[in-house]
Tab-separated table of N, CA and C in Angstrom:
chain	number	residue	atom	x	y	z
P	6	UNK	N	-4.941	-7.004	-19.271
P	6	UNK	CA	-6.130	-6.609	-18.542
P	6	UNK	C	-6.896	-7.841	-18.091
P	7	UNK	N	-7.469	-7.765	-16.917
P	7	UNK	CA	-8.190	-8.901	-16.361
P	7	UNK	C	-9.505	-9.114	-17.104
P	8	UNK	N	-9.966	-10.359	-17.113
P	8	UNK	CA	-11.260	-10.660	-17.706
P	8	UNK	C	-12.342	-9.972	-16.890
P	9	UNK	N	-13.426	-9.598	-17.586
P	9	UNK	CA	-14.550	-8.966	-16.893
P	9	UNK	C	-15.247	-10.001	-16.027
P	10	UNK	N	-15.353	-9.673	-14.746
P	10	UNK	CA	-16.051	-10.534	-13.796
P	10	UNK	C	-17.012	-9.634	-13.036
P	11	UNK	N	-18.279	-9.960	-13.079
P	11	UNK	CA	-19.283	-9.152	-12.393
P	11	UNK	C	-19.203	-9.433	-10.903
P	12	UNK	N	-18.881	-8.392	-10.140
P	12	UNK	CA	-18.808	-8.515	-8.689
P	12	UNK	C	-20.110	-8.041	-8.074
P	13	UNK	N	-20.474	-8.659	-6.979
P	13	UNK	CA	-21.657	-8.206	-6.258
P	13	UNK	C	-21.353	-6.884	-5.574
P	14	UNK	N	-22.385	-6.200	-5.157
P	14	UNK	CA	-22.203	-4.936	-4.442
P	14	UNK	C	-21.350	-5.153	-3.193
P	15	UNK	N	-21.572	-6.248	-2.507
P	15	UNK	CA	-20.800	-6.557	-1.298
P	15	UNK	C	-19.324	-6.797	-1.642
P	16	UNK	N	-19.065	-7.520	-2.709
P	16	UNK	CA	-17.679	-7.769	-3.129
P	16	UNK	C	-16.976	-6.466	-3.516
P	17	UNK	N	-17.694	-5.594	-4.187
P	17	UNK	CA	-17.132	-4.291	-4.554
P	17	UNK	C	-16.802	-3.497	-3.296
P	18	UNK	N	-17.730	-3.447	-2.362
P	18	UNK	CA	-17.513	-2.706	-1.122
P	18	UNK	C	-16.355	-3.288	-0.314
P	19	UNK	N	-16.248	-4.605	-0.301
P	19	UNK	CA	-15.159	-5.259	0.423
P	19	UNK	C	-13.809	-4.888	-0.182
P	20	UNK	N	-13.723	-4.907	-1.501
P	20	UNK	CA	-12.471	-4.537	-2.169
P	20	UNK	C	-12.148	-3.056	-1.971
P	21	UNK	N	-13.167	-2.215	-2.044
P	21	UNK	CA	-12.951	-0.788	-1.812
P	21	UNK	C	-12.460	-0.531	-0.391
P	22	UNK	N	-13.029	-1.235	0.571
P	22	UNK	CA	-12.596	-1.055	1.954
P	22	UNK	C	-11.179	-1.561	2.161
P	23	UNK	N	-10.838	-2.651	1.507
P	23	UNK	CA	-9.464	-3.160	1.616
P	23	UNK	C	-8.470	-2.151	1.041
P	24	UNK	N	-8.835	-1.516	-0.068
P	24	UNK	CA	-7.969	-0.484	-0.647
P	24	UNK	C	-7.783	0.655	0.343
P	25	UNK	N	-8.852	1.085	0.965
P	25	UNK	CA	-8.771	2.154	1.970
P	25	UNK	C	-7.861	1.731	3.117
P	26	UNK	N	-8.045	0.520	3.605
P	26	UNK	CA	-7.238	0.025	4.726
P	26	UNK	C	-5.759	-0.057	4.360
P	27	UNK	N	-5.467	-0.552	3.172
P	27	UNK	CA	-4.078	-0.688	2.739
P	27	UNK	C	-3.429	0.681	2.511
P	28	UNK	N	-4.178	1.595	1.937
P	28	UNK	CA	-3.669	2.949	1.730
P	28	UNK	C	-3.357	3.602	3.072
P	29	UNK	N	-4.229	3.390	4.035
P	29	UNK	CA	-4.005	3.921	5.378
P	29	UNK	C	-2.762	3.308	6.010
P	30	UNK	N	-2.548	2.039	5.758
P	30	UNK	CA	-1.366	1.357	6.284
P	30	UNK	C	-0.089	2.025	5.786
P	31	UNK	N	-0.095	2.452	4.537
P	31	UNK	CA	1.084	3.114	3.968
P	31	UNK	C	1.302	4.511	4.550
P	32	UNK	N	0.231	5.177	4.905
P	32	UNK	CA	0.356	6.571	5.333
P	32	UNK	C	0.294	6.771	6.851
P	33	UNK	N	-0.123	5.787	7.585
P	33	UNK	CA	-0.327	5.931	9.024
P	33	UNK	C	0.967	6.117	9.808
P	34	UNK	N	0.922	7.010	10.779
P	34	UNK	CA	2.072	7.196	11.672
P	34	UNK	C	2.173	6.057	12.681
P	35	UNK	N	1.175	5.204	12.729
P	35	UNK	CA	1.179	4.061	13.637
P	35	UNK	C	1.641	2.773	12.948
P	36	UNK	N	1.825	2.838	11.641
P	36	UNK	CA	2.153	1.652	10.846
P	36	UNK	C	3.656	1.393	10.818
P	37	UNK	N	4.014	0.129	10.870
P	37	UNK	CA	5.420	-0.264	10.768
P	37	UNK	C	5.994	-0.044	9.370
P	38	UNK	N	5.135	0.181	8.390
P	38	UNK	CA	5.622	0.433	7.031
P	38	UNK	C	5.127	1.787	6.518
P	39	UNK	N	4.758	2.658	7.434
P	39	UNK	CA	4.204	3.953	7.067
P	39	UNK	C	5.213	4.887	6.415
P	40	UNK	N	4.656	5.904	5.764
P	40	UNK	CA	5.470	6.923	5.096
P	40	UNK	C	6.490	7.556	6.039
P	41	UNK	N	6.149	7.637	7.305
P	41	UNK	CA	7.038	8.288	8.274
P	41	UNK	C	8.396	7.606	8.336
P	42	UNK	N	8.428	6.288	8.133
P	42	UNK	CA	9.710	5.584	8.147
P	42	UNK	C	10.545	5.941	6.912
P	43	UNK	N	9.880	6.144	5.798
P	43	UNK	CA	10.587	6.573	4.593
P	43	UNK	C	11.152	7.977	4.821
P	44	UNK	N	10.353	8.835	5.429
P	44	UNK	CA	10.801	10.205	5.720
P	44	UNK	C	11.997	10.194	6.667
P	45	UNK	N	11.937	9.388	7.701
P	45	UNK	CA	13.049	9.303	8.651
P	45	UNK	C	14.310	8.770	7.978
P	46	UNK	N	14.158	7.827	7.087
P	46	UNK	CA	15.300	7.293	6.353
P	46	UNK	C	15.904	8.368	5.460
P	47	UNK	N	15.044	9.105	4.782
P	47	UNK	CA	15.510	10.183	3.913
P	47	UNK	C	16.251	11.245	4.724
P	48	UNK	N	15.694	11.623	5.867
P	48	UNK	CA	16.353	12.605	6.735
P	48	UNK	C	17.735	12.121	7.175
P	49	UNK	N	17.808	10.857	7.566
P	49	UNK	CA	19.096	10.298	8.004
P	49	UNK	C	20.110	10.340	6.873
P	50	UNK	N	19.685	10.004	5.674
P	50	UNK	CA	20.606	10.022	4.526
P	50	UNK	C	21.071	11.443	4.217
P	51	UNK	N	20.167	12.410	4.335
P	51	UNK	CA	20.548	13.804	4.098
P	51	UNK	C	21.598	14.278	5.109
P	52	UNK	N	21.517	13.740	6.315
P	52	UNK	CA	22.475	14.110	7.360
P	52	UNK	C	23.716	13.227	7.337
P	53	UNK	N	23.788	12.302	6.405
P	53	UNK	CA	24.946	11.422	6.297
P	53	UNK	C	24.970	10.326	7.350
P	54	UNK	N	23.833	10.040	7.936
P	54	UNK	CA	23.732	8.998	8.963
P	54	UNK	C	23.302	7.675	8.329
P	55	UNK	N	23.474	6.613	9.107
P	55	UNK	CA	23.002	5.301	8.669
P	55	UNK	C	21.476	5.284	8.653
P	56	UNK	N	20.935	4.425	7.787
P	56	UNK	CA	19.477	4.267	7.749
P	56	UNK	C	18.994	3.765	9.109
P	57	UNK	N	17.942	4.371	9.638
P	57	UNK	CA	17.433	3.943	10.939
P	57	UNK	C	16.615	2.645	10.886
P	58	UNK	N	16.282	2.199	9.680
P	58	UNK	CA	15.464	0.994	9.506
P	58	UNK	C	16.079	0.131	8.408
P	59	UNK	N	15.621	-1.098	8.321
P	59	UNK	CA	16.034	-1.996	7.243
P	59	UNK	C	15.298	-1.539	5.990
P	60	UNK	N	15.933	-0.672	5.243
P	60	UNK	CA	15.282	-0.004	4.116
P	60	UNK	C	14.847	-0.976	3.036
P	61	UNK	N	15.667	-1.970	2.727
P	61	UNK	CA	15.293	-2.932	1.684
P	61	UNK	C	13.999	-3.655	2.048
P	62	UNK	N	13.896	-4.124	3.285
P	62	UNK	CA	12.675	-4.819	3.712
P	62	UNK	C	11.486	-3.865	3.773
P	63	UNK	N	11.724	-2.646	4.204
P	63	UNK	CA	10.663	-1.647	4.271
P	63	UNK	C	10.108	-1.370	2.875
P	64	UNK	N	10.993	-1.147	1.934
P	64	UNK	CA	10.564	-0.874	0.563
P	64	UNK	C	9.844	-2.086	-0.030
P	65	UNK	N	10.339	-3.278	0.235
P	65	UNK	CA	9.699	-4.497	-0.282
P	65	UNK	C	8.302	-4.669	0.306
P	66	UNK	N	8.158	-4.426	1.602
P	66	UNK	CA	6.848	-4.563	2.251
P	66	UNK	C	5.864	-3.540	1.695
P	67	UNK	N	6.343	-2.316	1.482
P	67	UNK	CA	5.486	-1.272	0.918
P	67	UNK	C	5.082	-1.618	-0.513
P	68	UNK	N	5.998	-2.209	-1.275
P	68	UNK	CA	5.672	-2.585	-2.648
P	68	UNK	C	4.619	-3.683	-2.678
P	69	UNK	N	4.692	-4.629	-1.755
P	69	UNK	CA	3.667	-5.676	-1.676
P	69	UNK	C	2.287	-5.063	-1.465
P	70	UNK	N	2.218	-4.059	-0.605
P	70	UNK	CA	0.942	-3.387	-0.344
P	70	UNK	C	0.464	-2.667	-1.604
P	71	UNK	N	1.359	-1.959	-2.266
P	71	UNK	CA	0.979	-1.252	-3.499
P	71	UNK	C	0.537	-2.241	-4.581
P	72	UNK	N	1.215	-3.374	-4.670
P	72	UNK	CA	0.819	-4.398	-5.642
P	72	UNK	C	-0.589	-4.913	-5.353
P	73	UNK	N	-0.894	-5.115	-4.081
P	73	UNK	CA	-2.232	-5.589	-3.699
P	73	UNK	C	-3.285	-4.527	-4.026
P	74	UNK	N	-2.970	-3.271	-3.753
P	74	UNK	CA	-3.899	-2.188	-4.084
P	74	UNK	C	-4.153	-2.187	-5.591
P	75	UNK	N	-3.101	-2.300	-6.374
P	75	UNK	CA	-3.255	-2.328	-7.835
P	75	UNK	C	-4.095	-3.504	-8.286
P	76	UNK	N	-3.892	-4.659	-7.663
P	76	UNK	CA	-4.673	-5.856	-8.000
P	76	UNK	C	-6.155	-5.624	-7.711
P	77	UNK	N	-6.447	-5.054	-6.548
P	77	UNK	CA	-7.829	-4.786	-6.186
P	77	UNK	C	-8.462	-3.763	-7.124
P	78	UNK	N	-7.726	-2.733	-7.468
P	78	UNK	CA	-8.235	-1.724	-8.392
P	78	UNK	C	-8.518	-2.332	-9.755
P	79	UNK	N	-7.662	-3.224	-10.192
P	79	UNK	CA	-7.870	-3.907	-11.470
P	79	UNK	C	-9.139	-4.767	-11.423
P	80	UNK	N	-9.349	-5.450	-10.313
P	80	UNK	CA	-10.556	-6.253	-10.147
P	80	UNK	C	-11.804	-5.375	-10.225
P	81	UNK	N	-11.727	-4.205	-9.599
P	81	UNK	CA	-12.873	-3.296	-9.637
P	81	UNK	C	-13.110	-2.761	-11.048
P	82	UNK	N	-12.028	-2.435	-11.749
P	82	UNK	CA	-12.170	-1.968	-13.131
P	82	UNK	C	-12.743	-3.080	-14.015
P	83	UNK	N	-12.347	-4.318	-13.743
P	83	UNK	CA	-12.822	-5.453	-14.523
P	83	UNK	C	-14.271	-5.798	-14.298
P	84	UNK	N	-14.854	-5.252	-13.249
P	84	UNK	CA	-16.261	-5.572	-12.944
P	84	UNK	C	-17.203	-4.462	-13.399
P	85	UNK	N	-16.644	-3.422	-14.003
P	85	UNK	CA	-17.505	-2.305	-14.434
P	85	UNK	C	-18.365	-2.690	-15.602
């Protein structure tokens, strides 16, 4: 667990907004790493087709975003 660090109201709001932005990036139909690409890959696999995207890179990019979200959430928990 991270050490307790008191964040200012502005720092808290900035981290909360970044979490919102990153979460939107994962779910947006306009995002290059959005859920829709995972869905399209899953559909292709169900039909026995090749993956329409570079799945390894897609999954890695999505994991980086999730890791950042987790880091920000930990920072917010550490400032309570």
